[in-house]
Amino acid sequence: MKKELKLSRRHVIAGMAAATAGTAWRPVWAASVAPITIVINQSPWFESFRKTVELYEAESGNQVELDVNPFAGSLEKQRNSVRAKQGQYDILIMNSGWFTEMYAGGFVDPLTDIDPSFKLDPEIFTLGDTVYYNADKKTVTADGKLMSVPVSPLIPMLYYRGDLYAEAGLKAPRTFAELEANARRFHEPPARYGIVQRGARGPHTVAYDFYPYLYGQGGGIFKDQSSGDYSVTLNSPQGREALEYYIRLAREAGHPKTAAMDQAEVIQSMVTGHAAHIMMVIAAWSQMDDPNKSAIVDKVEWAPTPSMPGLPTAPGLGHWLAGIARNVPDDRKRSAIEFLRWFQTKQAQLATAKAGGIPVHAGVYSEPIADERKYRWMKPLAEALPHAVNVYQFPEASEVIAVLELGLNRAIAGEITAVDALNGMADEIHAVMEKYKYKTAQLEPLR
Amino acid sequence: MTVPAGLKMARKHGASFGDDRLWRWLTFSPALGLMLLLSVLPLVNLLISSFQDISWADGSAVRTFAGLSSYHALAADTLFAAGLANTFIFAFAAVAGQMVLGLGLALLSSKVTRGRVLYRAIFILPILIPGIVIGAIWKLMLNYDFGLVNQGLALLGIMPQDWLGAPETALLSVIMVDIWHWTPFCFLLFLAGLESLPQDVFEAARIDGASAWQEFFHVTLPLIIPTIVVTFAFRLVLAFKVFDEVYLLTSGGPGTATEVVSFTLYQRFFTEDRIGYGSAMSIAVIFIVSLLLVIALSARRQAAAS
Amino acid sequence: MSGLLSARSRAGLIHLLLAAAAVIVIIPVVWTVAAGFRTQISLLMGELLFTPVGSNFAEVLFSKTSDFLLNYRNSLIVGISSTAICIAIATLAAWSLHRMRWPGWIVHVFLAWTLIFHMIPPVALAGAWYTMARAVGLDNTFTGLVLAHATLNLPMAIWLMGVSVRDVPKELEEAAFIDGANMPAVLWHVVLPIIAPGIAATAILAFVFSWNEFAVALTLTMKQTATVPVAIAKFAQDFEIQYTQMAASAALSILPALVLLLIAQRYIVKGLTQGAIK
C-alpha cells in the first residue's frame, strides 16, 4: 500500500517536471505572449470584431480566444468570472449598461496600473469620458484613471427614407419641429407611418428611445452627475416638453401601437417600408441594405438625432468598452494590454470598418471609406459622436432604468398623463438615490 | 396475475426485502448524495443572503447583516405585487387548460390504435422547441401588422387585434402560448398513466354495463389521480418559473399587464444585482408556491376522504 | 352496448377530434420550420407564398462563426448521459422510498426537499453552481453540466417514478421474493416491466428538459462545451433578431430529437417489458 503511494507520488513529480519543461520550451516555437480569452456578446458587429482579432493573431502571432455569448448571457458570464477567485476571462467587453458596475466594484484594473506607458490614442472617441473612472470621487470623469478602450461606439441615429425626402425636395431634419413636420407629411397609415418609435417596456427599451428627445430638448434625469449632484431633474419643464412631444408624435404621426413596439418591431417596420423615420442604434445599419433582410435597399439615409435650435444632438450612449479583469495572472494582463494597444490604432480600426464594423477612431471617418455609398452613415455618426451622452454614471442605474421603463410606457399607452408619469418617476428615482445615499433632491412637482 | 416462472428458485430469504438495510441504502444513497451535494449549498446560500446586504468593493463581496429589511421591502414593491397577481392568474389558467386538454387528448389517443404513434409524435412537438424560439415565433405570429393570426382573422373579415400590445389581451395571449407549449407535458404523463392501468378493471366495468362516462368517472379518474396530482404539482412550479416565453413576447408589458413573478425576480436579483433582496424574493416565492401545493394536496385528501 | 356501426362512428369522431387538435398543434411548428426556408424580409413582410431558400440552413450548419454541429454533439452527450443517470438514480430512489421500510419522516422530508429545490429560480441556481464547479475545476466540462442537468431533473423524475412504483402490486414483489429472488432480480424482472411506460415518459421529459435547458448550460459552458439552446439564443441579438436562422436551427433541433424520442420510447418500453417473463 505504502509502496504504491510512493510510486504514484514519484509519477506525479515526474509528470510535473515534464510539464514545466514543456512550458519552458514553449516560447521558442509558440506565441510570444500568453494566450488571452475575450468574453463578448453576439451582435451584428461581432463579425467585424472577429475578423479584426484574426488580423491581430496573424500579425502578432499571439493567441486570442473568443467566448461568444447571447446578449443576455454576456453580463452573467462576466459577473461569474470576475467574482470568482481566479477569472476565466482576461478582457471583458462591457456594455454602457454595466461598465460602471465593473469600475466601481474594482473588477477591472486601470490600464495604466498594468502598464504605466499605456496611452489612449488621442483620436479615439472617449464617449462621454466613459473610459475613465475616478475611484476617489466615484465619478466617470476625465480626471480619473484610464479603465478601458472603446470597442463599438454605438449611439442612436435618425434613419430616414432618403427616396421620400428626395421626391419631396427635403433636407434631413435637424430640429424636432422639422422632424414632426416631415413625419406628418409622410404619415399614410396603415401603409406607412410617419415615424415608428420604440415605446414598449423592456430591459432598456422605451427609456433608451426617449433619451435623444429628453436631452435634445435640454432636459435630463440628474442635475450634474460629474460633480456628484444627483438631484432629480426629470420632471422639469423641458422633461415635460420632451415627453409630450414624444407622445404627440406617436399619436399623430406614429404607429397606433407604439406602446407595444420593441426594437425588433421598429426595425421590422423600417425594413418592410412601413416607416418613414426611426431612431435606432447605428448597429442596425447593415440590415437596411441587405436584400435578404430589407425591402428598402439603398433608400435609407442617416442623420444625427434632432434637437432644439441652439442645442446639440444628444444621443444616449449604448456603446461597448474593453476592460482587463483584475483576477487574472499578470502575464495575461500584459498580453491583454498588447492586444488593446494594437486594437486602438488607426490601421486596426480601418480594418474593423472594412469588415463592416463601426470604428472608434476619429481618423477613420476622414478616410476615403467614409465617402463610399455603403458607408454613408459614417459622416453623420462622426458628427454626432462627440455629443453622445453618458446617461448614468453610477452602478445602480438599472433600478432607475426599471422605473423609467414602466412610467414612460404607461404614459405612452395613455394609462396616465405625461405630467403624472414624470412626477411619479421622479419620486421613485429620488427614493432609489436616497437608498444608496447619493446627494439628491427633488424639483417641485409639475402641474 | 402469475408470479414470473423464471424466478422460482431456491427459497432462501424468508423476510421481506424492505428490511435489508444494505439494499435500502444502496438504492437511496445516489439520489440523496446528489441532492445533498448540489442542492443544499444553493438553498442555504439563498436563505443566508436573504438576511444580508451585498455590495462589491475591490473585487470582493461586502456582506452586511440586514435582518428582515429585505422581506419588509417586498411588501412595498409594486412590481412584485403586480407580478404575483399576474402569475396566479397565469399559472392557474394555463395549468388548468393544459391539464384538461392533456387529459382529453391522452384519453382520446389511448382509444385509437391506428395512427397512435403519429398523434403522439405531433402532440409532443411543442415541448421540443426551445423556449426562446417559442417566444420569437409567437411574437411574429401575433404581430399586429404582419402576423399570421391577424392575417387569418382578416380572411374571416375580423379586424386585426393587438394581441400582445393591448392590456386586455396581452396576458391572455401569453396564457394561450403557454397552453400550446406545455400541454404536451401533461399529455405525455397522462398517456403513460393510462397505459399502465390494469386492463382487467375496464373489462369488469364493461361487463357491468358501464357507459363511457361512468367508466371515466368511476374507474379511470380514480386510478390516475396520483398521476394528476404529480403532474399538477410540477406544472404549477414550472408555471411560476415561466420566463423565456414572456421575455421575448412582452417583457412584462404593456405596463405591468404581463409582469410575472419570475420576471420581477430576474429584474431585481440579476439585472439590478440586488442579491440580498433577490434572495428574499426567491424565498418568498418558494414559500408561496409550497403553501399553494399544501393547500391543493390537502383539499384533494379531504375530497378523497369524503 | 354499442353495435358495429356506432362503434365505428365513435372511432371516426375520436379521429376527427384528434386530427383537429393535431392541426392546431402543428400549424405553428410547420410555420417555424417553413420560416427556416425563407428570407428574413419575406418572413417579416408576412408573405404567405415564398420561394424556399437553403441559405439559412447552410449558414447555421457550415458558416465560420457557427459551431452548430459541435453544439449538437454536446447536447446529445449531455442530454443522453444526464437522462440515463437521472432515470437510474430516480427509479432506484423512488422504489427505495415507496417500497422499503424508511421512517415516514425521511420519505416526506426528502420528497418535500426535492420539490423545494425545484422551485429555486434558475438565476440563483446557476450562479451558485458556477462557483462550486469553478472551485473543483468542473466548469466548462461535460461532467459538470451532466451532473447539473441530472440533478435539475431529479425531483420530477423521483416524483413521477414514485407514482409508477406505487402502481406495482405489492403481492407480486413479495411473491417473487418468497420465491428466492434477490433484490436486483426483483427490480429487473418484476418492477421494471410494470413501470416501463412511466420510465419512458419520464425519460422523454428529462431528455427534453436537458435538451432545452438554457440558464445553467450558459454559465457552465464555453465554446467547446456549449449546447444547442445557448447557440440558438445567440440569434436573438440586440439590434437584430435573426428569425430565419433561429427557425432553421430550431427545426434542426426538433426533428432528430423527435426521431430519437420515438425510437427511444419504443425501445425503452419494449426492452423493459421483455424483462418480464410470462
PDB file of N, CA and C in Angstrom, chain A residues 37 39 78 81-84 86-94 102 106-111 114 147 322-330 332-334 336-337 340:
ATOM      1  N   THR A  37      -8.213  35.279 -23.340  1.00  0.00           N
ATOM      2  CA  THR A  37      -9.614  34.976 -23.657  1.00  0.00           C
ATOM      3  C   THR A  37     -10.445  36.243 -23.515  1.00  0.00           C
ATOM      4  N   VAL A  39     -14.342  37.788 -23.501  1.00  0.00           N
ATOM      5  CA  VAL A  39     -15.769  37.457 -23.433  1.00  0.00           C
ATOM      6  C   VAL A  39     -16.548  38.576 -24.109  1.00  0.00           C
ATOM      7  N   GLN A  78     -19.740  37.390 -17.345  1.00  0.00           N
ATOM      8  CA  GLN A  78     -18.695  38.292 -16.875  1.00  0.00           C
ATOM      9  C   GLN A  78     -18.733  38.406 -15.353  1.00  0.00           C
ATOM     10  N   SER A  81     -17.334  35.329 -13.723  1.00  0.00           N
ATOM     11  CA  SER A  81     -15.885  35.223 -13.842  1.00  0.00           C
ATOM     12  C   SER A  81     -15.170  36.210 -12.924  1.00  0.00           C
ATOM     13  N   VAL A  82     -15.597  37.469 -12.923  1.00  0.00           N
ATOM     14  CA  VAL A  82     -14.853  38.460 -12.135  1.00  0.00           C
ATOM     15  C   VAL A  82     -15.067  38.279 -10.639  1.00  0.00           C
ATOM     16  N   ARG A  83     -16.128  37.589 -10.260  1.00  0.00           N
ATOM     17  CA  ARG A  83     -16.374  37.399  -8.832  1.00  0.00           C
ATOM     18  C   ARG A  83     -15.740  36.117  -8.310  1.00  0.00           C
ATOM     19  N   ALA A  84     -15.210  35.279  -9.212  1.00  0.00           N
ATOM     20  CA  ALA A  84     -14.538  34.054  -8.777  1.00  0.00           C
ATOM     21  C   ALA A  84     -13.142  34.414  -8.269  1.00  0.00           C
ATOM     22  N   GLN A  86     -10.267  33.123  -9.252  1.00  0.00           N
ATOM     23  CA  GLN A  86      -9.455  33.357 -10.440  1.00  0.00           C
ATOM     24  C   GLN A  86     -10.358  33.433 -11.662  1.00  0.00           C
ATOM     25  N   GLY A  87     -10.213  34.488 -12.420  1.00  0.00           N
ATOM     26  CA  GLY A  87     -11.137  34.729 -13.526  1.00  0.00           C
ATOM     27  C   GLY A  87     -10.868  33.853 -14.732  1.00  0.00           C
ATOM     28  N   GLN A  88     -11.927  33.643 -15.506  1.00  0.00           N
ATOM     29  CA  GLN A  88     -11.848  32.869 -16.729  1.00  0.00           C
ATOM     30  C   GLN A  88     -11.454  33.787 -17.882  1.00  0.00           C
ATOM     31  N   TYR A  89     -11.890  35.038 -17.790  1.00  0.00           N
ATOM     32  CA  TYR A  89     -11.755  35.955 -18.916  1.00  0.00           C
ATOM     33  C   TYR A  89     -10.748  37.058 -18.616  1.00  0.00           C
ATOM     34  N   ASP A  90      -9.919  37.361 -19.609  1.00  0.00           N
ATOM     35  CA  ASP A  90      -8.919  38.405 -19.439  1.00  0.00           C
ATOM     36  C   ASP A  90      -9.479  39.761 -19.860  1.00  0.00           C
ATOM     37  N   ILE A  91     -10.143  39.780 -21.015  1.00  0.00           N
ATOM     38  CA  ILE A  91     -10.735  41.035 -21.473  1.00  0.00           C
ATOM     39  C   ILE A  91     -12.255  40.922 -21.443  1.00  0.00           C
ATOM     40  N   LEU A  92     -12.882  41.908 -20.807  1.00  0.00           N
ATOM     41  CA  LEU A  92     -14.345  41.943 -20.755  1.00  0.00           C
ATOM     42  C   LEU A  92     -14.830  42.990 -21.750  1.00  0.00           C
ATOM     43  N   ILE A  93     -15.767  42.601 -22.610  1.00  0.00           N
ATOM     44  CA  ILE A  93     -16.393  43.586 -23.488  1.00  0.00           C
ATOM     45  C   ILE A  93     -17.668  44.035 -22.784  1.00  0.00           C
ATOM     46  N   MET A  94     -17.610  45.255 -22.220  1.00  0.00           N
ATOM     47  CA  MET A  94     -18.675  45.723 -21.323  1.00  0.00           C
ATOM     48  C   MET A  94     -19.599  46.707 -22.026  1.00  0.00           C
ATOM     49  N   MET A 102     -18.591  47.407 -13.160  1.00  0.00           N
ATOM     50  CA  MET A 102     -17.269  46.784 -13.195  1.00  0.00           C
ATOM     51  C   MET A 102     -16.199  47.736 -12.662  1.00  0.00           C
ATOM     52  N   GLY A 106     -14.404  47.383  -8.597  1.00  0.00           N
ATOM     53  CA  GLY A 106     -12.994  47.010  -8.619  1.00  0.00           C
ATOM     54  C   GLY A 106     -12.721  45.739  -9.403  1.00  0.00           C
ATOM     55  N   PHE A 107     -13.587  45.423 -10.363  1.00  0.00           N
ATOM     56  CA  PHE A 107     -13.437  44.173 -11.110  1.00  0.00           C
ATOM     57  C   PHE A 107     -12.490  44.293 -12.294  1.00  0.00           C
ATOM     58  N   VAL A 108     -12.288  45.539 -12.785  1.00  0.00           N
ATOM     59  CA  VAL A 108     -11.321  45.719 -13.869  1.00  0.00           C
ATOM     60  C   VAL A 108     -10.190  46.623 -13.367  1.00  0.00           C
ATOM     61  N   ASP A 109      -8.984  46.330 -13.825  1.00  0.00           N
ATOM     62  CA  ASP A 109      -7.816  47.109 -13.429  1.00  0.00           C
ATOM     63  C   ASP A 109      -7.669  48.326 -14.327  1.00  0.00           C
ATOM     64  N   PRO A 110      -7.248  49.473 -13.757  1.00  0.00           N
ATOM     65  CA  PRO A 110      -6.910  50.600 -14.635  1.00  0.00           C
ATOM     66  C   PRO A 110      -5.799  50.166 -15.592  1.00  0.00           C
ATOM     67  N   LEU A 111      -5.936  50.542 -16.852  1.00  0.00           N
ATOM     68  CA  LEU A 111      -4.958  50.085 -17.840  1.00  0.00           C
ATOM     69  C   LEU A 111      -3.566  50.615 -17.511  1.00  0.00           C
ATOM     70  N   ILE A 114      -1.570  48.492 -15.086  1.00  0.00           N
ATOM     71  CA  ILE A 114      -0.960  47.290 -15.659  1.00  0.00           C
ATOM     72  C   ILE A 114       0.305  47.683 -16.423  1.00  0.00           C
ATOM     73  N   MET A 147      -9.567  53.277 -17.762  1.00  0.00           N
ATOM     74  CA  MET A 147     -10.045  51.944 -17.395  1.00  0.00           C
ATOM     75  C   MET A 147     -10.268  51.024 -18.588  1.00  0.00           C
ATOM     76  N   ALA A 322     -13.787  47.809 -23.742  1.00  0.00           N
ATOM     77  CA  ALA A 322     -12.975  46.644 -23.382  1.00  0.00           C
ATOM     78  C   ALA A 322     -12.126  46.970 -22.168  1.00  0.00           C
ATOM     79  N   GLY A 323     -12.307  46.201 -21.087  1.00  0.00           N
ATOM     80  CA  GLY A 323     -11.505  46.378 -19.876  1.00  0.00           C
ATOM     81  C   GLY A 323     -10.793  45.075 -19.543  1.00  0.00           C
ATOM     82  N   ILE A 324      -9.781  45.171 -18.694  1.00  0.00           N
ATOM     83  CA  ILE A 324      -8.994  43.979 -18.337  1.00  0.00           C
ATOM     84  C   ILE A 324      -9.326  43.555 -16.911  1.00  0.00           C
ATOM     85  N   ALA A 325      -9.661  42.282 -16.750  1.00  0.00           N
ATOM     86  CA  ALA A 325     -10.110  41.775 -15.453  1.00  0.00           C
ATOM     87  C   ALA A 325      -8.993  41.827 -14.430  1.00  0.00           C
ATOM     88  N   ARG A 326      -9.372  42.069 -13.179  1.00  0.00           N
ATOM     89  CA  ARG A 326      -8.409  42.168 -12.091  1.00  0.00           C
ATOM     90  C   ARG A 326      -7.870  40.792 -11.698  1.00  0.00           C
ATOM     91  N   ASN A 327      -8.766  39.780 -11.735  1.00  0.00           N
ATOM     92  CA  ASN A 327      -8.401  38.489 -11.153  1.00  0.00           C
ATOM     93  C   ASN A 327      -7.838  37.495 -12.173  1.00  0.00           C
ATOM     94  N   VAL A 328      -6.900  37.947 -13.000  1.00  0.00           N
ATOM     95  CA  VAL A 328      -6.203  37.016 -13.901  1.00  0.00           C
ATOM     96  C   VAL A 328      -4.694  37.227 -13.722  1.00  0.00           C
ATOM     97  N   PRO A 329      -3.877  36.222 -14.082  1.00  0.00           N
ATOM     98  CA  PRO A 329      -2.433  36.331 -13.874  1.00  0.00           C
ATOM     99  C   PRO A 329      -1.825  37.526 -14.618  1.00  0.00           C
ATOM    100  N   ASP A 330      -0.748  38.046 -14.081  1.00  0.00           N
ATOM    101  CA  ASP A 330      -0.126  39.250 -14.639  1.00  0.00           C
ATOM    102  C   ASP A 330       0.301  39.080 -16.093  1.00  0.00           C
ATOM    103  N   ARG A 332      -1.027  37.399 -18.362  1.00  0.00           N
ATOM    104  CA  ARG A 332      -2.188  37.518 -19.254  1.00  0.00           C
ATOM    105  C   ARG A 332      -2.688  38.964 -19.318  1.00  0.00           C
ATOM    106  N   LYS A 333      -2.576  39.672 -18.208  1.00  0.00           N
ATOM    107  CA  LYS A 333      -2.949  41.095 -18.251  1.00  0.00           C
ATOM    108  C   LYS A 333      -2.064  41.832 -19.243  1.00  0.00           C
ATOM    109  N   ARG A 334      -0.761  41.497 -19.230  1.00  0.00           N
ATOM    110  CA  ARG A 334       0.150  42.181 -20.142  1.00  0.00           C
ATOM    111  C   ARG A 334      -0.169  41.816 -21.601  1.00  0.00           C
ATOM    112  N   ALA A 336      -3.068  41.099 -22.669  1.00  0.00           N
ATOM    113  CA  ALA A 336      -4.311  41.814 -22.979  1.00  0.00           C
ATOM    114  C   ALA A 336      -4.024  43.259 -23.346  1.00  0.00           C
ATOM    115  N   ILE A 337      -3.093  43.883 -22.615  1.00  0.00           N
ATOM    116  CA  ILE A 337      -2.689  45.269 -22.922  1.00  0.00           C
ATOM    117  C   ILE A 337      -2.134  45.352 -24.345  1.00  0.00           C
ATOM    118  N   LEU A 340      -4.962  45.457 -26.768  1.00  0.00           N
ATOM    119  CA  LEU A 340      -5.677  46.742 -26.783  1.00  0.00           C
ATOM    120  C   LEU A 340      -4.829  47.836 -27.440  1.00  0.00           C
TER     121      LEU A 340
END
